[in-house]
XYZ file of C-alpha atoms in Angstrom:
161
model
C 43.388 149.705 62.347
C 44.454 151.127 65.721
C 45.937 154.234 64.069
C 42.716 154.753 62.128
C 40.624 154.418 65.282
C 42.867 156.824 67.202
C 42.715 159.395 64.403
C 38.936 158.970 64.166
C 38.624 159.501 67.934
C 40.748 162.675 67.776
C 38.664 163.946 64.884
C 35.398 163.247 66.699
C 36.660 164.993 69.846
C 38.533 167.947 68.331
C 37.675 168.093 64.620
C 35.297 171.045 64.859
C 37.789 173.091 66.879
C 40.667 172.182 64.571
C 38.689 173.150 61.470
C 37.945 176.524 63.074
C 41.482 177.122 64.340
C 42.970 180.212 62.630
C 46.257 178.401 61.999
C 44.767 175.132 60.751
C 41.778 176.274 58.668
C 43.733 178.160 55.974
C 46.115 175.235 55.521
C 43.188 172.832 55.101
C 41.879 175.059 52.307
C 45.300 175.315 50.679
C 45.797 171.548 50.892
C 42.460 170.958 49.165
C 43.494 173.335 46.368
C 47.000 171.942 45.863
C 45.783 168.338 46.011
C 43.056 169.090 43.478
C 45.636 170.697 41.177
C 48.078 167.786 41.318
C 45.329 165.184 40.838
C 43.987 167.137 37.853
C 47.479 167.217 36.373
C 47.808 163.451 36.890
C 44.595 162.913 34.947
C 45.562 165.339 32.174
C 48.963 163.707 31.646
C 47.364 160.270 31.336
C 48.894 158.852 34.505
C 45.516 158.020 36.034
C 44.588 155.967 32.965
C 47.979 154.233 32.828
C 47.632 153.235 36.495
C 44.019 152.116 36.055
C 44.908 149.908 33.070
C 47.925 148.453 34.839
C 45.917 147.635 37.950
C 42.744 146.339 36.297
C 43.997 144.795 33.051
C 47.622 143.901 33.635
C 47.394 142.737 37.246
C 49.937 145.195 38.573
C 49.466 147.602 41.393
C 51.850 149.919 43.151
C 49.310 150.140 45.951
C 49.873 146.717 47.492
C 48.822 145.447 50.894
C 51.058 146.838 53.617
C 51.480 150.272 52.068
C 48.915 151.505 54.596
C 51.473 150.866 57.349
C 53.362 153.973 56.213
C 50.428 156.187 57.235
C 50.691 157.674 60.712
C 47.886 159.025 62.859
C 48.570 162.623 61.814
C 48.078 161.921 58.123
C 44.931 159.954 58.910
C 43.642 162.829 61.057
C 44.301 165.200 58.161
C 42.185 162.984 55.919
C 39.339 163.038 58.441
C 39.639 166.844 58.548
C 39.373 166.816 54.747
C 36.097 164.914 55.005
C 37.344 161.476 54.002
C 35.258 158.524 55.182
C 38.060 156.069 55.898
C 36.687 152.531 55.540
C 36.410 150.114 58.423
C 37.696 147.205 56.326
C 39.888 146.627 53.290
C 37.995 147.280 50.050
C 40.294 145.528 47.570
C 41.914 142.230 48.533
C 45.727 142.274 48.418
C 45.805 146.059 47.957
C 46.542 148.908 50.307
C 43.843 149.299 52.950
C 43.025 152.707 51.455
C 42.557 151.448 47.883
C 39.056 151.333 46.457
C 37.678 150.117 43.156
C 38.459 153.499 41.565
C 41.810 154.164 43.217
C 42.931 155.749 46.452
C 40.161 156.599 48.900
C 42.281 159.219 50.653
C 42.533 162.861 49.678
C 45.885 163.418 51.343
C 48.405 160.681 50.613
C 51.786 159.623 51.960
C 54.809 161.179 50.259
C 55.764 157.835 48.666
C 52.296 157.565 47.122
C 52.643 161.046 45.674
C 56.251 160.774 44.502
C 56.468 157.272 43.052
C 56.189 156.943 39.280
C 56.977 153.587 37.683
C 58.906 153.079 34.447
C 55.703 152.724 32.432
C 54.828 156.273 33.372
C 58.259 157.857 33.086
C 58.763 156.296 29.631
C 55.342 157.333 28.286
C 54.865 160.828 29.680
C 57.010 163.623 28.193
C 59.531 165.166 30.620
C 57.910 168.603 30.406
C 54.581 167.215 31.564
C 56.272 165.313 34.393
C 58.035 168.506 35.446
C 54.714 170.360 35.618
C 53.229 167.523 37.668
C 56.216 167.494 40.028
C 55.890 171.232 40.630
C 52.247 170.806 41.609
C 53.031 167.796 43.785
C 55.791 169.796 45.464
C 53.291 172.480 46.450
C 50.931 169.800 47.756
C 53.690 168.226 49.850
C 54.818 171.594 51.193
C 51.313 172.435 52.437
C 50.877 168.907 53.797
C 54.110 169.279 55.777
C 53.067 172.690 57.125
C 49.639 171.366 58.117
C 51.163 168.337 59.818
C 53.530 170.521 61.843
C 50.766 173.016 62.653
C 48.452 170.263 63.885
C 51.193 168.929 66.146
C 51.822 172.398 67.579
C 48.126 173.152 68.110
C 47.464 169.802 69.763
C 50.538 170.255 71.977
C 49.335 173.733 72.935
C 45.943 172.222 73.796
C 47.841 169.552 75.797
C 46.510 166.719 73.640
C 48.809 163.811 72.845
């Protein structure tokens, strides 16, 4: 909760300036595009439905409580910059703090949340489709990394944090 509050405070104080920064703004746009592309691919391959069924009908969930501890303030700040309304309390008992009734509430997720595919998925989805998904996720992660590093540099230049 402290990391969320700190990221929210940074966003409230510097969000407008960050969104207008010539180094940050293009990366925000690129991250939106690459995230949209990888999420669309997940839906088209059937992964979204497999995960939904597993979570809601089979009682499994890869998004268990504690997974939120992997998220640092930078990734949370990025989500605020992307317009995410991060909740003040856990939505789904015994799930990740960022899980909602329809899945992840975040736009930009931790690398483990992007990369992990369980056996149910890898056995059901053809390798060619997984390869296409991985290429799109790779682009998403590359832009996320660049944005993270750019934010750190900009904030350091502004003598914040």
